[in-house]
Short mmCIF file of C-alpha atoms in Angstrom, two decimals:
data_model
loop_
_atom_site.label_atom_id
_atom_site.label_comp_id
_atom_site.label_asym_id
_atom_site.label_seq_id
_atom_site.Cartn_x
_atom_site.Cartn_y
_atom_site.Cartn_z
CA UNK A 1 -61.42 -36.06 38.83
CA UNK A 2 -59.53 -35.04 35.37
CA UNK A 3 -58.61 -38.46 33.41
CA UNK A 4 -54.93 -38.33 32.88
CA UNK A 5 -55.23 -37.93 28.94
CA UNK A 6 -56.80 -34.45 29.98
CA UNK A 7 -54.32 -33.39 32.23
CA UNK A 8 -51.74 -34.07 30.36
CA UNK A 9 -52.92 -32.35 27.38
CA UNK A 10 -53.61 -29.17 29.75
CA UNK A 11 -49.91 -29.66 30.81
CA UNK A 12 -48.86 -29.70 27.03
CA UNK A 13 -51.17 -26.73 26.19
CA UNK A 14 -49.63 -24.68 29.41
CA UNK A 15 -46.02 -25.06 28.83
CA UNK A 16 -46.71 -24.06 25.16
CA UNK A 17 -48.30 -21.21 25.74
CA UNK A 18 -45.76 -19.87 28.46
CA UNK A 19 -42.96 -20.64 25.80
CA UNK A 20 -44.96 -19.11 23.00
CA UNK A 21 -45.28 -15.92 25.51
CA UNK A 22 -41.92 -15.64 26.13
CA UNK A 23 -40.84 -15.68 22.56
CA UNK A 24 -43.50 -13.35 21.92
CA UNK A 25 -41.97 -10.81 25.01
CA UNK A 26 -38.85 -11.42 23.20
CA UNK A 27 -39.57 -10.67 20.29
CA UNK A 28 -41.98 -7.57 20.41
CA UNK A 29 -38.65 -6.16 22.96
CA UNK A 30 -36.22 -6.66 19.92
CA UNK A 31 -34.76 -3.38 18.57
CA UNK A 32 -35.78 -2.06 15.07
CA UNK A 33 -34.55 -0.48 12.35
CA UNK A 34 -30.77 -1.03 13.52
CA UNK A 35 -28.31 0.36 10.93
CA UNK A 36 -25.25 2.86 10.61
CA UNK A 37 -25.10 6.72 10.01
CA UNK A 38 -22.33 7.80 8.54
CA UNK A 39 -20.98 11.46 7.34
CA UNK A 40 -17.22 11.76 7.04
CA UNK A 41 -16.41 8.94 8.13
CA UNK A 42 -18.47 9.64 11.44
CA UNK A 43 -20.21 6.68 11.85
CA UNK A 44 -23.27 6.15 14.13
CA UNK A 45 -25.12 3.15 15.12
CA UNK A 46 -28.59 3.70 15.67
CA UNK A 47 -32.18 2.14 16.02
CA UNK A 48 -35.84 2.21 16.98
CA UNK A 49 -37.67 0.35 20.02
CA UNK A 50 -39.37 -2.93 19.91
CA UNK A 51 -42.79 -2.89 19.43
CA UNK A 52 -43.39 -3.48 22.91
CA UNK A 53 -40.71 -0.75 24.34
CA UNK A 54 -43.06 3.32 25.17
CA UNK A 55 -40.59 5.88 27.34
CA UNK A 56 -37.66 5.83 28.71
CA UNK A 57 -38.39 2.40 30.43
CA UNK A 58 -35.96 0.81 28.43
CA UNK A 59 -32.43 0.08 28.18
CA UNK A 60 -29.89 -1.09 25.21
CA UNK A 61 -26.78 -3.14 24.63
CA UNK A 62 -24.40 -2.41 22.21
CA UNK A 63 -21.96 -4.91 20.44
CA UNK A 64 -19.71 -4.46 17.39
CA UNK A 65 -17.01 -6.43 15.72
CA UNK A 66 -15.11 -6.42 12.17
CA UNK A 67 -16.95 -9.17 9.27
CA UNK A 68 -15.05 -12.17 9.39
CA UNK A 69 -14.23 -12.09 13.15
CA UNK A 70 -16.61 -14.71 15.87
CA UNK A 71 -15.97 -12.54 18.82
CA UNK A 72 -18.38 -9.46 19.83
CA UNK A 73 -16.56 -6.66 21.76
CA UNK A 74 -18.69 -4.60 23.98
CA UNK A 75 -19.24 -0.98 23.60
CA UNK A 76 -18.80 -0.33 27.14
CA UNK A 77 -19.61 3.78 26.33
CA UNK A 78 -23.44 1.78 25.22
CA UNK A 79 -23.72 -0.92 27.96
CA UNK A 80 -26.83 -0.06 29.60
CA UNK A 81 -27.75 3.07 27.59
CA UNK A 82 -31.28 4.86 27.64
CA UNK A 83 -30.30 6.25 24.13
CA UNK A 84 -31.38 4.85 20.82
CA UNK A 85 -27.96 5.69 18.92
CA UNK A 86 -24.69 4.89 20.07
CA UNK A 87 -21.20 6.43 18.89
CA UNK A 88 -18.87 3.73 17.01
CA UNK A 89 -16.72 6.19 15.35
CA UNK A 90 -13.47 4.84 17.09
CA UNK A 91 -14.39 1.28 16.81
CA UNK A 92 -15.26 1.55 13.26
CA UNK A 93 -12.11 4.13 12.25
CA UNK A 94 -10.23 1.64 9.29
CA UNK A 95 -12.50 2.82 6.60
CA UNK A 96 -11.68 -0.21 4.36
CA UNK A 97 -12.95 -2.83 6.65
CA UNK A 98 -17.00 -4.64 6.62
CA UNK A 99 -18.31 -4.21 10.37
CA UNK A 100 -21.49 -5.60 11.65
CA UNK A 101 -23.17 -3.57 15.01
CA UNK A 102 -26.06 -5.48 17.12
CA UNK A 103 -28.35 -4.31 20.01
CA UNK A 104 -30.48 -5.62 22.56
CA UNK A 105 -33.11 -4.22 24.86
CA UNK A 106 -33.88 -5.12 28.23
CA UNK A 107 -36.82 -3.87 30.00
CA UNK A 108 -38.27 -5.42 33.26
CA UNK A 109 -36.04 -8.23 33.54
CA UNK A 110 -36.75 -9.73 30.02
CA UNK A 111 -34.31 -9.42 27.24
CA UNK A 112 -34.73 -9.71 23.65
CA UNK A 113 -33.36 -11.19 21.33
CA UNK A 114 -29.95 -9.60 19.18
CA UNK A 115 -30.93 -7.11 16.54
CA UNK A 116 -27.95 -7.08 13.82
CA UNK A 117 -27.18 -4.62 11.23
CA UNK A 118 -26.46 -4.96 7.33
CA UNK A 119 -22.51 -5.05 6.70
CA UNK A 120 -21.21 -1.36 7.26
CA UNK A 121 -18.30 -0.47 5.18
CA UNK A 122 -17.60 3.33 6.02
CA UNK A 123 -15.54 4.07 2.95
CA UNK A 124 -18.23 2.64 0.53
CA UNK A 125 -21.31 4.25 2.84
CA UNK A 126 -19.89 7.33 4.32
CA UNK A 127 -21.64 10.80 3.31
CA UNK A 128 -19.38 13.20 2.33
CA UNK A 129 -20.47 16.99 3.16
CA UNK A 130 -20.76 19.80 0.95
CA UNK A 131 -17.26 22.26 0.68
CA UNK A 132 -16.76 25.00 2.61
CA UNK A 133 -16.83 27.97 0.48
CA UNK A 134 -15.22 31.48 0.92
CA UNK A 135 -15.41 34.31 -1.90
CA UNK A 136 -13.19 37.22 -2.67
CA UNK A 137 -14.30 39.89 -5.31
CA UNK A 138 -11.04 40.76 -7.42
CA UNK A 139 -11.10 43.56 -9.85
CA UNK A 140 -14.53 42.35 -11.01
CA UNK A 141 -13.72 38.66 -10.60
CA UNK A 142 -14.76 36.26 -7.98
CA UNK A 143 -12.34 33.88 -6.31
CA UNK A 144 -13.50 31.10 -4.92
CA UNK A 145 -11.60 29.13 -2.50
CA UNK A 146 -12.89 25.82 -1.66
CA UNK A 147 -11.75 23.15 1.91
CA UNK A 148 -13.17 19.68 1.97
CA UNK A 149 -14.51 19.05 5.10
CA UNK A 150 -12.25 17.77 8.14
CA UNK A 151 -12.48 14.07 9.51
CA UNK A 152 -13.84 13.42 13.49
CA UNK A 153 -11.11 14.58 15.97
CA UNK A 154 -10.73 10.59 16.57
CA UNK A 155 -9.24 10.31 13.18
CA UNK A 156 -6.67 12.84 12.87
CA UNK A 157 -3.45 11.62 13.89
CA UNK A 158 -2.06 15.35 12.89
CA UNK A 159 -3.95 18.40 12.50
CA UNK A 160 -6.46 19.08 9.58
CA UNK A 161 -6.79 15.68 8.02
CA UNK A 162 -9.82 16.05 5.68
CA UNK A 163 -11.49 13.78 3.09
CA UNK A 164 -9.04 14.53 0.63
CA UNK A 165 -6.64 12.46 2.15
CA UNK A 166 -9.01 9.29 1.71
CA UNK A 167 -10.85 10.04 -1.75
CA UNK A 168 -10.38 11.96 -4.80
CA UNK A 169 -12.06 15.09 -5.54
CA UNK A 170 -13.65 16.81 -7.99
CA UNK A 171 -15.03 20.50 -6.97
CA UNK A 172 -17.94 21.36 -8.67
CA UNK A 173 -18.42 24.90 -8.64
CA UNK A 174 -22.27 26.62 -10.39
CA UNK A 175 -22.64 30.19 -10.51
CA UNK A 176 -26.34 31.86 -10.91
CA UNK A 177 -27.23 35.21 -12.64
CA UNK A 178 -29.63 36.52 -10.77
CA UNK A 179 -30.90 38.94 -13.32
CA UNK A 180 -31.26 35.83 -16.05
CA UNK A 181 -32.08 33.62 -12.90
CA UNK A 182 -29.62 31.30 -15.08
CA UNK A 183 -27.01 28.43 -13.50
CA UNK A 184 -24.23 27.66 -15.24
CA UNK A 185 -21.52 25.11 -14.46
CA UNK A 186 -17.92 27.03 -14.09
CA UNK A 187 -15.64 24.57 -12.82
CA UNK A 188 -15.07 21.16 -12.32
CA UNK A 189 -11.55 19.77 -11.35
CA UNK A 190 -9.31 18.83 -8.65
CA UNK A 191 -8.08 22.67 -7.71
CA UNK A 192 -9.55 24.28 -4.44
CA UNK A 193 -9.43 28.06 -6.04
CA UNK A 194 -11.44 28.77 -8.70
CA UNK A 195 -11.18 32.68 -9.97
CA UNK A 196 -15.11 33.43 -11.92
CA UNK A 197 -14.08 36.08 -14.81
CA UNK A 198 -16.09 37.73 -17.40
CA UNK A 199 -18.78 38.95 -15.31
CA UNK A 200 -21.10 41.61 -16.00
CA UNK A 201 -20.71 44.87 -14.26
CA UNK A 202 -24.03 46.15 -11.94
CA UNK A 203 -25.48 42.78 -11.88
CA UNK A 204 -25.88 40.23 -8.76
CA UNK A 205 -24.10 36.60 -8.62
CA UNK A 206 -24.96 33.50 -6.55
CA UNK A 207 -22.04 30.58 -6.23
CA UNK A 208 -22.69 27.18 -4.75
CA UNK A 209 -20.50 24.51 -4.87
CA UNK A 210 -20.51 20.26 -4.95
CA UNK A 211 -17.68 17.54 -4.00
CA UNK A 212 -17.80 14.91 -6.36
CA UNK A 213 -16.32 11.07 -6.42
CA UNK A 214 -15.49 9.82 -9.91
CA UNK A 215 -14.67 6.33 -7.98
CA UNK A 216 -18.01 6.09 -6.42
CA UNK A 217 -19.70 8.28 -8.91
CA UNK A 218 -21.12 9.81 -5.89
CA UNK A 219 -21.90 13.51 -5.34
CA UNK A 220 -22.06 15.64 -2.04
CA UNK A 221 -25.11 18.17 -0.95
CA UNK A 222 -24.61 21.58 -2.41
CA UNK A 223 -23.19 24.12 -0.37
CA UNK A 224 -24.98 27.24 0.48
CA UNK A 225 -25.09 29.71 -1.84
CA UNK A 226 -22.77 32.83 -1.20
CA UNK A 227 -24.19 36.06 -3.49
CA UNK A 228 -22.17 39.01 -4.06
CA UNK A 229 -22.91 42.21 -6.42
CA UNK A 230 -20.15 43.18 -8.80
CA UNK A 231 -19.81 46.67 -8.46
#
């Protein structure tokens, strides 16, 4: 027969280990990596599984709310979801406010525990794409017109609302020789059409373009380059 200081230490050392289990489940469930994606002001909550999570066994819970506020809403589009992003556009569309997201995973009847992101301020964090570029040759000239890019459809209470309408902008346009294989910086400045003069006859050209923020002192990717032989 076990003497009762035994037993009870066995009793101690079960319930222990069955808590320290289920914390461990818990835990090795808990999403990873959770943060927001942004570009124009698209914004995109997403994550990697727990440690414990292979396949498509999985499913995740979505929550969101505006810094400052105690109450989580529910993404209901992300209640149950097999996906490892979810779409928060909508939720997160006054660009001037801190949000926080969250997730949880639930696989085989256990649930983990809340996996939070940093604060998310789209109009601080958003990625701004390069412009949209078209070129006209004029009498041995190049015009270059240049369109910031549009917002989500979500966002556009009338038709065409781009990132002008939230930022300033610089337009940076470059223009390449390809004969020198030289770059050369020929605009910067608010305007959206640019005319290139003084170009030499025969020769082939290569124009790319930028977006810049002064406020942010943040730059876009470069837009692909368009090349064009002047005739």
């Amino acid at each position: 027969m076990m003497p009762k200081h035994c037993f009870l230490g066995f009793l101690i050392s079960f319930v222990l280990t069955g808590v320290a289990g289920t914390q461990s489940t818990h835990e090795s469930l808990k999403p990873q990596r959770v943060q927001f994606q942004s570009r124009n002001f698209h914004n995109i909550l997403q994550w990697q599984p727990g440690r414990a999570l292979t396949g498509n066994s999985s499913v995740y819970f979505v929550q969101y709310k505006i810094y400052g506020q105690r109450q989580w809403k529910n993404k209901e589009d992300c209640w149950g979801t097999q996906e490892l992003f979810c779409d928060l556009t909508s939720e997160t569309s006054d660009i001037q406010e801190p949000y926080y997201g969250r997730v949880r995973a639930a696989s085989a009847g256990s649930y983990s525990e809340w996996s939070m992101t940093p604060r998310f301020t789209p109009w601080w964090e958003t990625k701004i794409d390069p412009p949209v570029m078209n070129i006209t040759q004029v009498n041995g000239s190049l015009l270059v017109i240049l369109h910031a890019p549009n917002l989500p459809y979500r966002y556009q209470k009338e038709k065409n609302v781009s990132i002008e309408d939230y930022y300033e902008l610089l337009y940076r346009v470059f223009i390449i020789n390809n004969s020198l294989e030289k770059e050369q910086k020929v605009y910067e400045g608010a305007h959206r059409v640019v005319e290139i003069e003084a170009l030499t006859p025969h020769s082939s050209y290569c124009v790319v373009a930028e977006i810049y923020l002064p406020m942010l002192d943040r730059r876009s990717q470069r837009s692909e380059e368009r090349c064009v032989e002047i005739p």
